[in-house]
Backbone as JSON, one array per atom type, in Angstrom:
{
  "sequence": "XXXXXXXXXXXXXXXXXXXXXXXXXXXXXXXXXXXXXXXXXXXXXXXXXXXXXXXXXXXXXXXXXXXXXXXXXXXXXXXXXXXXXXXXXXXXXXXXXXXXXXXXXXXXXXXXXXXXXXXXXXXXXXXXXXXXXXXXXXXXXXXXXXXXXXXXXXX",
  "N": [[20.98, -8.38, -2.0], [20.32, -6.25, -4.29], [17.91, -3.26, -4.55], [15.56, -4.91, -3.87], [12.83, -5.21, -2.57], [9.68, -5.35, 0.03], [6.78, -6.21, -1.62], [3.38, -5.79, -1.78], [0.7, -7.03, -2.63], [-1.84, -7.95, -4.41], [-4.57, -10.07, -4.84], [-6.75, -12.19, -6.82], [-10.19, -12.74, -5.82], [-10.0, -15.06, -2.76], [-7.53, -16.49, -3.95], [-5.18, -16.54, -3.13], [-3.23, -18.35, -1.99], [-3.05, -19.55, -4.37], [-1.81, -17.35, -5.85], [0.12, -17.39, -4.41], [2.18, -19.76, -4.36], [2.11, -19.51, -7.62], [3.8, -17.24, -7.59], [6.24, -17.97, -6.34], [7.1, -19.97, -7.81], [8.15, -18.57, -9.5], [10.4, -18.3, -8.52], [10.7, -15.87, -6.84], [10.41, -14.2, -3.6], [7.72, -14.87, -1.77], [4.96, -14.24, 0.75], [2.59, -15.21, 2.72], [0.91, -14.54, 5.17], [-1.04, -16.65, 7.23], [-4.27, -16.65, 9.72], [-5.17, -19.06, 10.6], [-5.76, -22.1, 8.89], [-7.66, -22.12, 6.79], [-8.15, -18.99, 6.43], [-6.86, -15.51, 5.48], [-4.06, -13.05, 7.27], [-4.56, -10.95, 6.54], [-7.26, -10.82, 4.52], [-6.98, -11.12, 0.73], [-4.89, -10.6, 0.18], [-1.17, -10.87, 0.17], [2.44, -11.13, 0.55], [5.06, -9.73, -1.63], [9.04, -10.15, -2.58], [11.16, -8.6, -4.58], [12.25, -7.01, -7.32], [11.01, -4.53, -8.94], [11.76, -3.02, -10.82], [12.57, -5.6, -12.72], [10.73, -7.61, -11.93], [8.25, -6.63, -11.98], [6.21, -6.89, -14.43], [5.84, -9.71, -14.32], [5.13, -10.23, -11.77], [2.68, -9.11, -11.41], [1.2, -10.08, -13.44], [0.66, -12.72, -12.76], [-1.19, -16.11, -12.11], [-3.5, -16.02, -9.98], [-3.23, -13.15, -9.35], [-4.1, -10.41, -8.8], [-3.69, -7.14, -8.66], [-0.95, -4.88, -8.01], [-0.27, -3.36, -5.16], [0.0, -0.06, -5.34], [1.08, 3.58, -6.06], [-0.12, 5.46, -8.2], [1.73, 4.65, -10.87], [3.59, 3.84, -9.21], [5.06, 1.39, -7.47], [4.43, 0.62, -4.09], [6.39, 0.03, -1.29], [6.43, -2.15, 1.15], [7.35, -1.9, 4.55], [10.26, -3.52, 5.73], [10.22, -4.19, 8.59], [7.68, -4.24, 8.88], [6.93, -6.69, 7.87], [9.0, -8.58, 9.36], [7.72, -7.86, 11.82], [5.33, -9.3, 11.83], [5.62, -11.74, 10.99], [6.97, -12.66, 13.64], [5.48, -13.07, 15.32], [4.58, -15.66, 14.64], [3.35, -18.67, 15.2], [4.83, -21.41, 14.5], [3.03, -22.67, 11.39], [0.98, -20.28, 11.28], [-0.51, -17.12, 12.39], [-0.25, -15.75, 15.68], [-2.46, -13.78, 16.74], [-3.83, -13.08, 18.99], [-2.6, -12.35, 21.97], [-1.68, -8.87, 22.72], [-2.87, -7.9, 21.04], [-4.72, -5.84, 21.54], [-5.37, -3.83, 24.11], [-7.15, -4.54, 27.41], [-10.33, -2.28, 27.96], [-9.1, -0.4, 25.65], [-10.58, 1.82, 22.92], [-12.2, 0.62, 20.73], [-13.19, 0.07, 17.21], [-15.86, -1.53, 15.22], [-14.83, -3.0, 11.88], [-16.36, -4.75, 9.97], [-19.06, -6.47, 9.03], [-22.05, -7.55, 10.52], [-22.11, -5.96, 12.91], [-20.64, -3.38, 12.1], [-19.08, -0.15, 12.45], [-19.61, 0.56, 14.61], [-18.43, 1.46, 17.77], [-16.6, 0.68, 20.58], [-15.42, -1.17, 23.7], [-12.89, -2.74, 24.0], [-12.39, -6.02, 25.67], [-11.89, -8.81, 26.25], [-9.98, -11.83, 25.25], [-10.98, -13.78, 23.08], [-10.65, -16.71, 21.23], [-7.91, -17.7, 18.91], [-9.13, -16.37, 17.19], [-11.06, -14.49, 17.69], [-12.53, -12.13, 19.63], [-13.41, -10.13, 22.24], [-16.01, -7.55, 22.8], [-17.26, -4.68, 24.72], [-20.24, -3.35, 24.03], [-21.72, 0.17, 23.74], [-24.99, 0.19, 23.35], [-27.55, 2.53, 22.69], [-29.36, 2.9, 26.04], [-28.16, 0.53, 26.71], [-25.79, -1.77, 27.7], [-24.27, -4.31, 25.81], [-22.48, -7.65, 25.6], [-20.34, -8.75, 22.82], [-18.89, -11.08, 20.58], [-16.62, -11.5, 17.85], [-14.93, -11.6, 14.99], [-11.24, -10.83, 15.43], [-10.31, -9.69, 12.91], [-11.97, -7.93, 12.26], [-12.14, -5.98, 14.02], [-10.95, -2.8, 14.9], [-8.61, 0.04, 16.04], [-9.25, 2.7, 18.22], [-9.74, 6.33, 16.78]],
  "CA": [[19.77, -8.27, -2.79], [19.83, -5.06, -4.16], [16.52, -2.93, -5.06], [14.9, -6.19, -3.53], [11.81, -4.53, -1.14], [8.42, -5.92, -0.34], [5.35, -5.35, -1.82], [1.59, -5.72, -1.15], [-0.14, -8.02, -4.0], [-4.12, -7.81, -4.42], [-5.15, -11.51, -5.4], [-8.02, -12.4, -6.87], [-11.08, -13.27, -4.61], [-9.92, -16.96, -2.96], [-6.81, -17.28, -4.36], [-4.06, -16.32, -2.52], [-2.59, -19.77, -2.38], [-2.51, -20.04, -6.06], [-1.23, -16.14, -6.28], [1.76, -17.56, -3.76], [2.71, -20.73, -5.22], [2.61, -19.44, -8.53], [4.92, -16.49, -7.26], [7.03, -18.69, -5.53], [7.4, -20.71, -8.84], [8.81, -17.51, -10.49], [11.9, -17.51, -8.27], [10.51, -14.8, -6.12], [10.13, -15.11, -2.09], [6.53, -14.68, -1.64], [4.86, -14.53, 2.37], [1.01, -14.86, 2.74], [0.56, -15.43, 6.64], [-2.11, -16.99, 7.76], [-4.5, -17.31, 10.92], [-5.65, -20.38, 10.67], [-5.65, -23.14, 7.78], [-8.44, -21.22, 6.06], [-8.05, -17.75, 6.61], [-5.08, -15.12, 5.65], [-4.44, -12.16, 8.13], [-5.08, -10.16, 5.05], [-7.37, -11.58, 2.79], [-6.98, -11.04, -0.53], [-3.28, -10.06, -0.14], [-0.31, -11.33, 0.06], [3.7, -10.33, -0.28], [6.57, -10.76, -2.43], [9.88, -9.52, -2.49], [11.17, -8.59, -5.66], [12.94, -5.94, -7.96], [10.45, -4.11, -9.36], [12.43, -2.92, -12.2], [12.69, -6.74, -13.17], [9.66, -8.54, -12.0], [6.78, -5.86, -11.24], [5.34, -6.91, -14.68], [5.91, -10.79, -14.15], [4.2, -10.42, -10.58], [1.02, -8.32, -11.74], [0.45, -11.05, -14.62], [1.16, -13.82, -12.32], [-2.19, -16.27, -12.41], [-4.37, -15.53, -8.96], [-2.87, -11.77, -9.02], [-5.31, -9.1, -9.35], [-2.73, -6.52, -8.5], [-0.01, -4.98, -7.27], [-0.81, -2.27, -4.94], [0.42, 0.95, -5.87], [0.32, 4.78, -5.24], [-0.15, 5.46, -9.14], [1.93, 3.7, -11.68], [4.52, 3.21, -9.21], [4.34, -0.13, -6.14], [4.16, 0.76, -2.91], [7.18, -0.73, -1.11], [6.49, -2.34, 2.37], [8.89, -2.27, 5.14], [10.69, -4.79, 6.38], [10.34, -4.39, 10.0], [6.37, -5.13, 9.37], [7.33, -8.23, 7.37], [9.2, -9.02, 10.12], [6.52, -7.96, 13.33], [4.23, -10.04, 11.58], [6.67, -12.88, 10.96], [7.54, -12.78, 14.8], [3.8, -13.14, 15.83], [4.02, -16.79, 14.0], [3.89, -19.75, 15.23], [4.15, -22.89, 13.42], [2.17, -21.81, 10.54], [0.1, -19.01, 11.47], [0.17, -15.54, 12.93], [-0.76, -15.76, 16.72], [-3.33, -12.31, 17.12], [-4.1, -13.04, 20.36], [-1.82, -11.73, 22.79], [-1.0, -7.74, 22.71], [-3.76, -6.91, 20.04], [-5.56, -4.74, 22.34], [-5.22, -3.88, 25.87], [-8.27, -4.11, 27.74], [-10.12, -0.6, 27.98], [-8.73, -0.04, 24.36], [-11.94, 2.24, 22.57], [-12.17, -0.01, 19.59], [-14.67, -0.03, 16.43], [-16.06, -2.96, 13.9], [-15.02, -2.86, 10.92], [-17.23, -5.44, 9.34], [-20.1, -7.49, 9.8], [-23.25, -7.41, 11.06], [-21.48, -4.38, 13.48], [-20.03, -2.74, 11.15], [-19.41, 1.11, 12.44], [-20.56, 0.14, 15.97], [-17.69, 1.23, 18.94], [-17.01, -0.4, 22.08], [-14.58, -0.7, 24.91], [-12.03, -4.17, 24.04], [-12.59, -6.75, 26.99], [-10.68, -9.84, 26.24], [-9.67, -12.43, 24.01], [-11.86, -15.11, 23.46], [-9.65, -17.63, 21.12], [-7.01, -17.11, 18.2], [-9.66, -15.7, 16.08], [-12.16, -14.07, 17.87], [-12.2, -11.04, 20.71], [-14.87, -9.8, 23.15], [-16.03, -6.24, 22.68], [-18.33, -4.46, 25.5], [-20.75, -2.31, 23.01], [-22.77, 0.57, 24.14], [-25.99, 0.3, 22.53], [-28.55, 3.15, 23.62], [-29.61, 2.75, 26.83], [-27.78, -0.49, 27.66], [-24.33, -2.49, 26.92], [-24.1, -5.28, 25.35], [-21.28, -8.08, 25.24], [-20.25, -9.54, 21.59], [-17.63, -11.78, 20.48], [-16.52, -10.52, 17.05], [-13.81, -11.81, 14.66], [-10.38, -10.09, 15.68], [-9.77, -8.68, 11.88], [-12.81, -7.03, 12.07], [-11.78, -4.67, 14.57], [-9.56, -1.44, 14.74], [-8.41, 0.79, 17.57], [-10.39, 4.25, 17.41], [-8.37, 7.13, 17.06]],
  "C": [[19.46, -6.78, -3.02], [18.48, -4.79, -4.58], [15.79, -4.2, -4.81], [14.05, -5.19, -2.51], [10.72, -5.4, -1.02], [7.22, -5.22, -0.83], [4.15, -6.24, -1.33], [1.34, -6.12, -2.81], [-1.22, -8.25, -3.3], [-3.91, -9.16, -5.35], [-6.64, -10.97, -6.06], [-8.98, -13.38, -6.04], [-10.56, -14.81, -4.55], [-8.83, -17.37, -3.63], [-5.22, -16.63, -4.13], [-3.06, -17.1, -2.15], [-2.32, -20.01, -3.48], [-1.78, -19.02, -6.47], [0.27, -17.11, -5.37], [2.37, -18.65, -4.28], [3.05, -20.08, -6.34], [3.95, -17.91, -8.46], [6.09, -17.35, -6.84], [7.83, -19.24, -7.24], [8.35, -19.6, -10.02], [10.09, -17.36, -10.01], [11.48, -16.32, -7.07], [9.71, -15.14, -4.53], [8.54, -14.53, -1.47], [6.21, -15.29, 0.07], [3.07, -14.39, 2.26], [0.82, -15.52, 3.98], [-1.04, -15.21, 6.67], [-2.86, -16.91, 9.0], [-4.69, -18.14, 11.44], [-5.38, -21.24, 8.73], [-6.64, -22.35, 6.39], [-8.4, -19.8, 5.42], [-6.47, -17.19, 6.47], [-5.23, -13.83, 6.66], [-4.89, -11.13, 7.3], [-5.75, -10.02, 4.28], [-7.71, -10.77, 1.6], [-5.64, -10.25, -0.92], [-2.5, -10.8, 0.25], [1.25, -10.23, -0.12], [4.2, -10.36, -0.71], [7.65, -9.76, -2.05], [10.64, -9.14, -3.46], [11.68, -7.09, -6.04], [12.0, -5.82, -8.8], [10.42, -3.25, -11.02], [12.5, -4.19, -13.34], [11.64, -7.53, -13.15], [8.11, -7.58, -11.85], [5.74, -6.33, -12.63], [4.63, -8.52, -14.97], [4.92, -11.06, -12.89], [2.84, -10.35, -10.97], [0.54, -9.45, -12.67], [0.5, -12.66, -13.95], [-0.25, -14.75, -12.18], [-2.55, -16.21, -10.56], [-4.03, -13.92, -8.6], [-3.88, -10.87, -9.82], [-4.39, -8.08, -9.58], [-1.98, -6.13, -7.81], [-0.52, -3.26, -6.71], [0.34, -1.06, -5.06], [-0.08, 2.32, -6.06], [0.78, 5.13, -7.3], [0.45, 4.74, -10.01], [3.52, 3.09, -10.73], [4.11, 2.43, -7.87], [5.08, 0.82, -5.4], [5.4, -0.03, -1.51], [6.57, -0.58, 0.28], [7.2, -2.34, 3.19], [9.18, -3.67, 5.33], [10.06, -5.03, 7.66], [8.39, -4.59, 9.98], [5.89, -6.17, 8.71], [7.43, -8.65, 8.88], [8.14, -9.36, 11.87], [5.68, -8.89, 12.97], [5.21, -11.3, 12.11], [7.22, -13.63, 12.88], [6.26, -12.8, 15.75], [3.56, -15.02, 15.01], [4.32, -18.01, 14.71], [3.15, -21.24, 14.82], [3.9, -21.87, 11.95], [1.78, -20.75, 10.48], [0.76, -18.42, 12.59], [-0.73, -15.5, 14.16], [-1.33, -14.23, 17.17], [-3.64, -11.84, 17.62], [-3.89, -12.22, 21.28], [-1.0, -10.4, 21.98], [-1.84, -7.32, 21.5], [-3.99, -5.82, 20.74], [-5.26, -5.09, 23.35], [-6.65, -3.62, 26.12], [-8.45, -2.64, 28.13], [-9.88, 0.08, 27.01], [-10.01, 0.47, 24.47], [-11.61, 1.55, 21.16], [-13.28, 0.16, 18.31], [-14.33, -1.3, 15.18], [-15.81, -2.5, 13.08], [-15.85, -3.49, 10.11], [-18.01, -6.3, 9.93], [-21.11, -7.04, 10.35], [-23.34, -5.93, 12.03], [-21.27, -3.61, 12.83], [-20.11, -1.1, 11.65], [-19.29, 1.36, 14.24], [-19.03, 0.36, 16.86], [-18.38, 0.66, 20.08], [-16.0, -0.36, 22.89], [-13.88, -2.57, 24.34], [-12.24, -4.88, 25.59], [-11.53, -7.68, 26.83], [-10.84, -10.75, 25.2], [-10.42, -13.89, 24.14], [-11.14, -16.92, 22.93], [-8.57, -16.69, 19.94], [-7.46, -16.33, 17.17], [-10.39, -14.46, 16.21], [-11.57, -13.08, 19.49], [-13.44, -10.23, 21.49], [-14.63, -8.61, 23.03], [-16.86, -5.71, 23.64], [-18.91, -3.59, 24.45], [-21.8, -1.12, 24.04], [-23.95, 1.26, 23.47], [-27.44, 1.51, 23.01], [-28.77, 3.39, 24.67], [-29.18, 1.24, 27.42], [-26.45, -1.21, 26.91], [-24.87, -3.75, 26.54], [-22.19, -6.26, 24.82], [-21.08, -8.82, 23.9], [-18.92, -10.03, 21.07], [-17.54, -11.54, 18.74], [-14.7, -11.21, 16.43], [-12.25, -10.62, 14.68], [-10.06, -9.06, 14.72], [-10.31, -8.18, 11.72], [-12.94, -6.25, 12.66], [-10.73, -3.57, 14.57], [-9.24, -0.94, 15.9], [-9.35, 2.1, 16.6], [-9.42, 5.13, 17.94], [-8.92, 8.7, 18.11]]
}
C-alpha cells in the first residue's frame, strides 16, 4: 500500500458513524474507536487510511465529513504506531481507558466541564469511563469523579 498513511477526519457534530460507513463504502479502511456504544474516544473524529493524492478530495466531501485535518492545504498524516496503541487498548468493541491512563499521584487538569481549568492529584479509576481526581480547592480538597476524556496530565 504505497503512499497509504492515516489521517485525522473532523465529522460533523454526531456523525461519526455516518462519516465511517460512508468512508468505508468508498473502499477506504476507516477506524473510529469507541468507549462505549455511545461515545467515540475522540468525538467528532475519526480515521481513514488512504492516498491522499487519490482520495483526499473524495474523503473531505464524503457525507458526515466536516474535514480533514490539516497543517494548511496539506493532511496531517498520523502514525501508525498510535493507530495501533489505540487499537491494542481494544477490547471487543471499544478502547479499554482504564488501566495505565494515569498513575496515581499523576498532577492532572480538567479539560472540560463544569471543572474545566481546575488541577488535581489522579487517585483512581472509578469505571471504563470515569476517574477520581483529589482537587485542591482553597482551603480544603475535594474528591470528584470526572469523565476520563476530560482530563490531561499537567506538564
Amino acid at each position: 500500500m504505497d503512499n497509504f498513511y492515516w489521517y485525522a477526519v473532523n465529522t460533523k457534530p454526531r456523525q461519526e458513524d455516518i462519516a465511517e460507513k460512508m468512508i468505508t463504502h468508498l473502499g477506504i479502511e476507516a477506524f473510529y474507536p469507541k468507549i462505549n456504544e455511545k461515545k467515540g474516544l475522540f468525538p467528532g473524529y475519526l480515521f481513514a487510511r488512504y492516498n491522499p493524492m487519490e482520495h483526499f478530495r473524495r474523503i473531505r466531501y464524503t457525507k458526515g465529513v466536516r474535514d480533514i485535518v490539516s497543517y494548511g492545504e496539506y493532511p496531517v498524516p498520523v502514525e501508525d504506531e498510535i493507530i495501533e496503541a489505540i487499537r491494542a487498548r481494544m477490547k471487543g468493541d471499544f478502547v479499554q481507558i482504564s488501566k495505565g491512563l494515569f498513575n496515581r499521584g499523576d498532577r492532572v487538569i480538567i479539560r472540560e466541564g463544569i471543572f474545566k481549568d481546575l488541577e488535581g492529584i489522579f487517585e483512581d479509576v472509578r469505571d471504563s469511563e470515569r476517574v477520581i481526581i483529589l482537587l485542591n480547592l482553597i482551603s480544603y480538597q475535594a474528591r470528584v469523579v470526572v469523565e476520563a476524556e476530560k482530563v490531561g496530565r499537567v506538564n
